Amino acid sequence: PPSPPPVSPPSPLPSPPPATPPPDASQCGCSHLLDGLTPTSPASSVCVKRESTRVMCRPLTGGILGCDPGMHLCQGCQDSPGKWARRKCAKKAHKNKCGKRRVRRNCHVSCNLC
């Protein structure tokens, strides 16, 4: 009887996708970049302050104080913390409610707004 064909070696596993770069300042919603901040600065080193319709962004000053008074650290692209991130954003996105102003404001990731 003829011999069976040789068993081929298993195919190599596909390589993992490249790591996504950390979010940058362009995802903080800045309308004004101050003190030498660039859109490619890491979001984790950006302080943000809302003034009327403008969003002012400065580099993190460093040290234990962090951002200047009245400013907060940019969170990059994520859903608002609390009940929005835990349950509301997924529901709203599933029901196609991302066009609503309040949902857009709170559900950046779930609604693919960044």
XYZ file of C-alpha atoms in Angstrom:
114
model
C 0.000 0.000 0.000
C 1.193 3.562 -0.646
C 2.420 5.457 2.372
C 0.383 8.465 3.579
C 1.708 11.926 2.722
C 4.006 13.472 5.338
C 2.327 15.604 7.966
C 2.979 19.281 7.375
C 4.268 21.322 10.321
C 1.717 23.580 12.024
C 1.476 27.044 10.545
C 3.111 29.784 12.632
C 0.819 31.906 14.759
C 0.038 35.332 13.333
C 1.989 38.129 14.927
C 0.051 40.231 17.438
C -1.183 43.627 16.268
C 1.174 46.518 16.978
C 0.621 48.233 20.302
C -1.503 51.346 20.042
C 0.413 54.484 20.937
C -0.635 56.276 24.118
C -3.210 59.033 23.605
C -1.806 62.447 22.765
C -2.888 66.027 23.464
C -5.030 66.112 20.326
C -7.516 63.865 22.170
C -7.969 66.322 25.041
C -10.243 68.601 23.007
C -7.860 71.574 23.246
C -8.822 74.703 21.345
C -5.726 76.596 22.571
C -2.284 75.073 23.222
C -0.243 77.147 25.682
C 3.321 77.187 27.040
C 4.867 75.158 24.223
C 2.371 72.284 24.294
C 2.064 70.450 20.959
C -0.760 68.213 19.660
C 1.619 65.239 19.871
C 2.438 65.739 23.568
C 1.277 62.748 25.645
C -2.244 63.265 27.026
C -1.033 62.093 30.437
C 1.075 65.268 30.701
C -1.622 67.789 29.678
C -3.610 70.030 32.030
C -7.006 71.200 30.749
C -9.243 74.137 31.686
C -12.591 75.034 30.148
C -13.198 78.769 29.705
C -16.589 79.502 28.174
C -16.394 77.874 24.734
C -12.594 77.502 24.748
C -10.538 74.608 26.072
C -7.154 75.821 27.288
C -4.344 73.247 27.541
C -0.939 73.550 29.207
C 1.833 71.055 29.881
C 1.799 69.385 33.292
C 3.942 71.512 35.610
C 5.379 68.457 37.350
C 6.135 67.835 40.970
C 3.540 66.739 43.496
C 1.220 69.638 42.723
C 0.329 68.438 39.229
C -1.898 70.884 37.349
C -2.334 74.544 38.212
C -5.418 75.470 40.272
C -8.570 75.434 38.158
C -7.101 72.919 35.708
C -7.375 69.145 35.645
C -5.339 66.384 34.075
C -6.472 65.348 30.598
C -8.017 61.894 30.666
C -7.437 61.276 26.964
C -10.177 59.428 25.192
C -12.470 57.636 27.595
C -16.075 57.585 28.659
C -16.971 59.791 31.626
C -16.292 57.963 34.894
C -18.984 56.536 37.130
C -22.326 55.262 35.924
C -21.692 56.501 32.377
C -18.601 54.360 31.871
C -20.007 51.441 33.873
C -23.317 50.998 32.077
C -24.936 53.979 30.364
C -22.548 54.495 27.437
C -22.771 50.906 26.217
C -26.587 51.059 26.332
C -26.783 54.431 24.594
C -24.364 53.390 21.845
C -26.270 50.121 21.311
C -29.529 52.098 20.934
C -27.902 54.531 18.436
C -28.254 57.524 20.776
C -24.755 58.909 20.095
C -26.237 61.889 18.241
C -27.623 63.337 21.476
C -25.564 66.139 23.034
C -25.337 64.643 26.526
C -24.352 61.214 25.205
C -21.665 62.725 22.933
C -20.255 64.634 25.905
C -20.036 61.561 28.147
C -19.397 58.627 25.808
C -16.349 59.418 23.671
C -15.058 55.847 23.390
C -18.405 54.049 23.130
C -19.563 56.406 20.363
C -16.206 56.324 18.490
C -15.728 60.085 18.842
C -11.940 59.955 19.197
